[in-house]
Amino acid sequence: MIYKFFPAYSATVLMCFAGFAGFGGLASAAGDPAARSGADAFAQLDYLLATPTDTRLATGAPGPGYWQQRADYRIEVTLDDKAQRIEGRETITYHNESPHDLPYLWLQLDQNRFRRGSDDMLTRTAPDFSQLSYGALASLLERRRFEGGVSIEAVTGADGDPLPYTVNRTMMRIDLAEPLAAGDSLSFSVAWSHNIIDATVVSARGGYEYFPEDGNYLYEIAQWFPRMAAYTDYAGWQHKQFLGRGEFTLELGDYDVAITVPADHVVAATGELQNAEAVLTEEQLARFRKARTSDELIFVVTPEEAAANAREADSGTRTWRFRAENVRDFAFASSRKFIWDARRARAGERDVLAMSFYPNEAEPLWSQYSTAAIAHTIDVYSRYTFEYPYPVAISVNGPVGGMEYPMISFNKPRPYKDRTYWDVAQKAGDKTWERSKYGLISVIIHEVGHNYFPMVVNSDERQWTWMDEGLNTFLQFLTEQAWEEGYPSRRGEPAKMTEYMASAQQVPIMTNSESIHQFGNNAYGKPATALNILRESIMGRELFDHAFRQYAERWKFRRPTPADFFRTMEDASATDLDWFWRGWFYGTGHVDVALSQVELFRVDSLNPEREKAWEASREAAEEPSLSEQRNVTLERLLGEEPGLRDFYNESDEYRVTPWDYAQYEKALDRLTERERALLDTAEHFYVVTFDNLGGLVTPLPLRVSYADGTVEELTVPAEVWRRNADRARKLFITDREITGIEFDPYRSTADTQPANNAWPRKVVPSRFRLFKESEEPNPMRRDDEETWSQPIR
Ligand SMILES: [Zn+2]
C-alpha cells in the first residue's frame, strides 16, 4: 500500500515564510489542509507524489519501463434457478509481464464478504437507530441469515494436480512449486460455488430479484468468479481486503465464458454472443442481426415474447457462449422475463451495438430511454476521451441500483406498477429517483460511462474512488447537458457543491475509499465540480479538453495513479495546477471570498488651489457629530467675550496663501518635466480588498459596473493569492468612477457565501413559511371515531 494520509507538509514551508507570522491563517496551516499562507497554498506537490520512474514519467505518461500483468479466463458456469446458486469452473492463464519472479499468486474471493464473520460484517459500526428505515432493518437481518461465501472445490495446475492454496478472508494465495519467472505464463484451474444474495434486500452490486406475481427470478451476477488480484509497479499485490466499499482492482485479459441457464432464460453479458443461432429463434436471430446496422430501435425479444416466457417456465437448460477481449472483468444477467432491444450506436467512426434488457415491469420507460441513453453516452464520451473500444454496450434493469462492468451495466429505476413515474427525485437521497425518468437516464449515462473510467482507464478502485467516480461524474454532467437544455443534473455545477464544501466531517478527496465521509459528495460530486471549475474558470475549455483527452489516451488499457493524472493535466497544458490539486484534492477548505473593502486613491497634484479646495469640500461633506448637532444652540463664552478672539479665530484654514504658492513653485522646480506631468494624472486608483474566509484559493471572476452605465468582466487568476492566501488587495486603475463590483457573478467558483460577494452589498431575498401546529386527540376522545375525527378547538 502506498497510501499516504494527509501529511504535515506545511512545516517545511512555514520556515521560509516566517516573515508572515502575523497572519491568523498561519497557525491553521500546520494542521489544516487548507493552507492559508500563500507559500503553502502554492508550494509544489513534489513530496506528496511518488517519485517519477521510467515506469511512470514526470510528465504523467507511462514510461519505457511500463509493464502490467495480464490474465485470460476460460469459464464454465451454471446458474441454479432453483437454489439461487452459482457453480463454476475456470482456467486462468496468467502472464507475468513484470520484471519480477513471483513465488505465489493472489486471487480475490469477493463473495467472502458475505460470509458470517467476515471483516465487512465484523467491522461494520452500529446504524443510527433514531432513524432506521424498514429497508435498513431488513438488510441487517438478511445479512445475518444469508449463507454467503465461496466454496473452493478444487485448485489444480495445468497437469491436473492439486495446487496448495490458502484463503485469507477475501483473498486466496496459490503457492507455486517454482516461482513464475518474469515474462512467463502459467495456467491453472479453480472450481467453486456460492449462493446468490437477494439484491432487493442487501445492496451488493449483484444478486437476484424475485417477482412473486409470476414466481420468476431476475439475476444480475457480478464478482462471481475467483479473479486475479492486481500486481503493480507501485503497490506490489493490491490485495487490500474487500470491505464492501473500495471496489475492484483488476487485470486486463480475454474471456471465453459459457453460461448455462434455464432454457427459456435470456442472457446479457460482457462480450459478444458466440452462439446466437443456438439460443435464439430464427425470427429473433434475424432481428438481432438487423439491429447491428439499424439506427431505429429493434426488439430482439419483444415484450409479448418476454411475457410468454415468464408464464411458461421451461425445465431444460441452454448454454450461452460469450467472448470478450481486453476487459478487466466479466458480468452477466439472466432471466426469462427479459425484453431485449438493440440499435446501432456511433463511437466516432466505429459502430457499437447498444442493447437493453428489462422486464415488462420496466415499461414504458425502458424502451423509450435506455438504449437511447447508451448511444448518447458513447457518442459524447468518445468525443472527450477516445472512441469506445468494445463491440457492445448493455444496460440491464434489475435490483441493483447502478453498477458498472465491462460492456454491461445494471440500472435500477423503473416506473410504478401503474406505469407512472417522477421526472426527477423529489429530494436528494430519497427513493423517488428509482421511479424517475431523469434518475434512469442519469444512472445509465453514469454506468455506461464507467466503461471509460475504470474499465478501460484501469485505475485502482480499491484505493481511490475518485479516479473513476469523479472523472466519470464530470463526463456524466457534460453528457446530461448535451441531452436537453436545462437537464436537471444533480452534480457538476459548482453551486450544487457549496453546502458540502462548507460542511463539517469532511476528509480530503485523496482518502482511501473505505475511510471517506459523505461518500457521494466526496468521491463523485467534489471531483466532478473541481474538473468543471478547472475547465470553465482556470484552464479554459480548449486547454482542459486537450489535456483530459491526453490523460485518457495515455492510460487507455493501462493503470494510472493520481500522480499520473495530476502531472498529465499540467504537462499537456503548461498550467501549474499544484495549488489546485493541493486545495481541492488534498485539502478540505472551501471557497468563501468576501469582497470586504473598496478604497479610492487619486494623485495629490500639490497645487494648493486644487488640493485645499478638495480638503474644504471633504470637511463640508462630513456630517456634524451628535454633540455638535445638539450644541448648535449652546451659548458659548467666545460669543459673550469677543476680546478672547484672535487671528486663528478669524482665518480660513483652506485659504491659499502666497507662501503656499511659493512652496508649490519650489516643489515643481525639483521635478522633471515627466514627473510634473504625473501630477496631472486623472485616473482613479481603486484598491479592492478580498478576504479568503474559506481557505481555498480561487480565481476571482469579477463584474465591474461604472457610473456611465457600462459593465466590464474579467478574471483575476488564483495566483493573486500566492504570497498571502488570506487577503488579496487588488488595484484597478480606471478613468471612470466605479459604482459596483461583484465577485463570482455566474456562481462558477463554488463560493459558499454569495451574500458577501458584492460591493455595495446586495439584499438576499427569501421567504419563510408558517407552519400549523398539530395536536392529537386526548385519551378521553379516542374511543369514538366520530369524536376524534372532529377538529380540536
Ligand atoms: Zn459510478
JSON list of N, CA and C in Angstrom, two decimals, residues 71 174 196 300 389 454 458 556 570 581 625 631 634 637 690 692 743:
[
{"chain": "A", "resi": 71, "resn": "ALA", "atom": "N", "xyz": [-4.34, -11.40, -17.47]},
{"chain": "A", "resi": 71, "resn": "ALA", "atom": "CA", "xyz": [-4.97, -12.65, -17.05]},
{"chain": "A", "resi": 71, "resn": "ALA", "atom": "C", "xyz": [-6.09, -13.00, -18.02]},
{"chain": "A", "resi": 174, "resn": "ILE", "atom": "N", "xyz": [-2.28, -18.81, -4.04]},
{"chain": "A", "resi": 174, "resn": "ILE", "atom": "CA", "xyz": [-1.93, -20.11, -4.62]},
{"chain": "A", "resi": 174, "resn": "ILE", "atom": "C", "xyz": [-0.41, -20.21, -4.62]},
{"chain": "A", "resi": 196, "resn": "ILE", "atom": "N", "xyz": [-26.34, -17.05, -4.21]},
{"chain": "A", "resi": 196, "resn": "ILE", "atom": "CA", "xyz": [-26.56, -15.69, -4.73]},
{"chain": "A", "resi": 196, "resn": "ILE", "atom": "C", "xyz": [-27.41, -14.93, -3.72]},
{"chain": "A", "resi": 300, "resn": "VAL", "atom": "N", "xyz": [-35.26, -7.54, -30.12]},
{"chain": "A", "resi": 300, "resn": "VAL", "atom": "CA", "xyz": [-34.77, -8.88, -30.42]},
{"chain": "A", "resi": 300, "resn": "VAL", "atom": "C", "xyz": [-35.70, -9.88, -29.72]},
{"chain": "A", "resi": 389, "resn": "PRO", "atom": "N", "xyz": [-14.04, 1.35, -27.25]},
{"chain": "A", "resi": 389, "resn": "PRO", "atom": "CA", "xyz": [-13.27, 0.31, -27.93]},
{"chain": "A", "resi": 389, "resn": "PRO", "atom": "C", "xyz": [-13.96, -1.05, -28.04]},
{"chain": "A", "resi": 454, "resn": "PRO", "atom": "N", "xyz": [-13.61, 3.09, -14.81]},
{"chain": "A", "resi": 454, "resn": "PRO", "atom": "CA", "xyz": [-12.27, 2.50, -14.79]},
{"chain": "A", "resi": 454, "resn": "PRO", "atom": "C", "xyz": [-12.11, 1.26, -15.68]},
{"chain": "A", "resi": 458, "resn": "ASN", "atom": "N", "xyz": [-7.76, 1.96, -16.39]},
{"chain": "A", "resi": 458, "resn": "ASN", "atom": "CA", "xyz": [-7.93, 0.93, -15.36]},
{"chain": "A", "resi": 458, "resn": "ASN", "atom": "C", "xyz": [-7.36, 1.37, -14.02]},
{"chain": "A", "resi": 556, "resn": "LYS", "atom": "N", "xyz": [-5.24, 4.60, -21.51]},
{"chain": "A", "resi": 556, "resn": "LYS", "atom": "CA", "xyz": [-6.20, 3.65, -22.07]},
{"chain": "A", "resi": 556, "resn": "LYS", "atom": "C", "xyz": [-5.61, 2.24, -21.99]},
{"chain": "A", "resi": 570, "resn": "GLU", "atom": "N", "xyz": [-1.12, 18.99, -16.18]},
{"chain": "A", "resi": 570, "resn": "GLU", "atom": "CA", "xyz": [-0.20, 20.13, -16.23]},
{"chain": "A", "resi": 570, "resn": "GLU", "atom": "C", "xyz": [0.70, 20.03, -17.46]},
{"chain": "A", "resi": 581, "resn": "TRP", "atom": "N", "xyz": [-4.64, 21.08, -7.11]},
{"chain": "A", "resi": 581, "resn": "TRP", "atom": "CA", "xyz": [-4.71, 19.70, -6.59]},
{"chain": "A", "resi": 581, "resn": "TRP", "atom": "C", "xyz": [-4.59, 19.72, -5.08]},
{"chain": "A", "resi": 625, "resn": "SER", "atom": "N", "xyz": [-21.05, 65.82, 14.32]},
{"chain": "A", "resi": 625, "resn": "SER", "atom": "CA", "xyz": [-21.25, 64.75, 15.31]},
{"chain": "A", "resi": 625, "resn": "SER", "atom": "C", "xyz": [-22.54, 65.04, 16.10]},
{"chain": "A", "resi": 631, "resn": "ASN", "atom": "N", "xyz": [-25.23, 70.94, 20.22]},
{"chain": "A", "resi": 631, "resn": "ASN", "atom": "CA", "xyz": [-24.62, 72.15, 20.77]},
{"chain": "A", "resi": 631, "resn": "ASN", "atom": "C", "xyz": [-24.90, 73.39, 19.93]},
{"chain": "A", "resi": 634, "resn": "LEU", "atom": "N", "xyz": [-26.10, 76.09, 21.95]},
{"chain": "A", "resi": 634, "resn": "LEU", "atom": "CA", "xyz": [-25.32, 76.32, 23.18]},
{"chain": "A", "resi": 634, "resn": "LEU", "atom": "C", "xyz": [-24.78, 77.76, 23.21]},
{"chain": "A", "resi": 637, "resn": "LEU", "atom": "N", "xyz": [-18.77, 80.98, 25.42]},
{"chain": "A", "resi": 637, "resn": "LEU", "atom": "CA", "xyz": [-18.04, 82.06, 26.06]},
{"chain": "A", "resi": 637, "resn": "LEU", "atom": "C", "xyz": [-17.54, 83.07, 25.04]},
{"chain": "A", "resi": 690, "resn": "PHE", "atom": "N", "xyz": [-9.99, 41.63, -0.96]},
{"chain": "A", "resi": 690, "resn": "PHE", "atom": "CA", "xyz": [-10.69, 40.34, -0.93]},
{"chain": "A", "resi": 690, "resn": "PHE", "atom": "C", "xyz": [-10.17, 39.54, 0.25]},
{"chain": "A", "resi": 692, "resn": "ASN", "atom": "N", "xyz": [-10.08, 35.89, 2.16]},
{"chain": "A", "resi": 692, "resn": "ASN", "atom": "CA", "xyz": [-10.31, 34.46, 1.92]},
{"chain": "A", "resi": 692, "resn": "ASN", "atom": "C", "xyz": [-10.78, 33.82, 3.22]},
{"chain": "A", "resi": 743, "resn": "PHE", "atom": "N", "xyz": [-18.05, 39.78, -7.14]},
{"chain": "A", "resi": 743, "resn": "PHE", "atom": "CA", "xyz": [-17.22, 38.58, -7.29]},
{"chain": "A", "resi": 743, "resn": "PHE", "atom": "C", "xyz": [-18.13, 37.40, -7.62]}
]
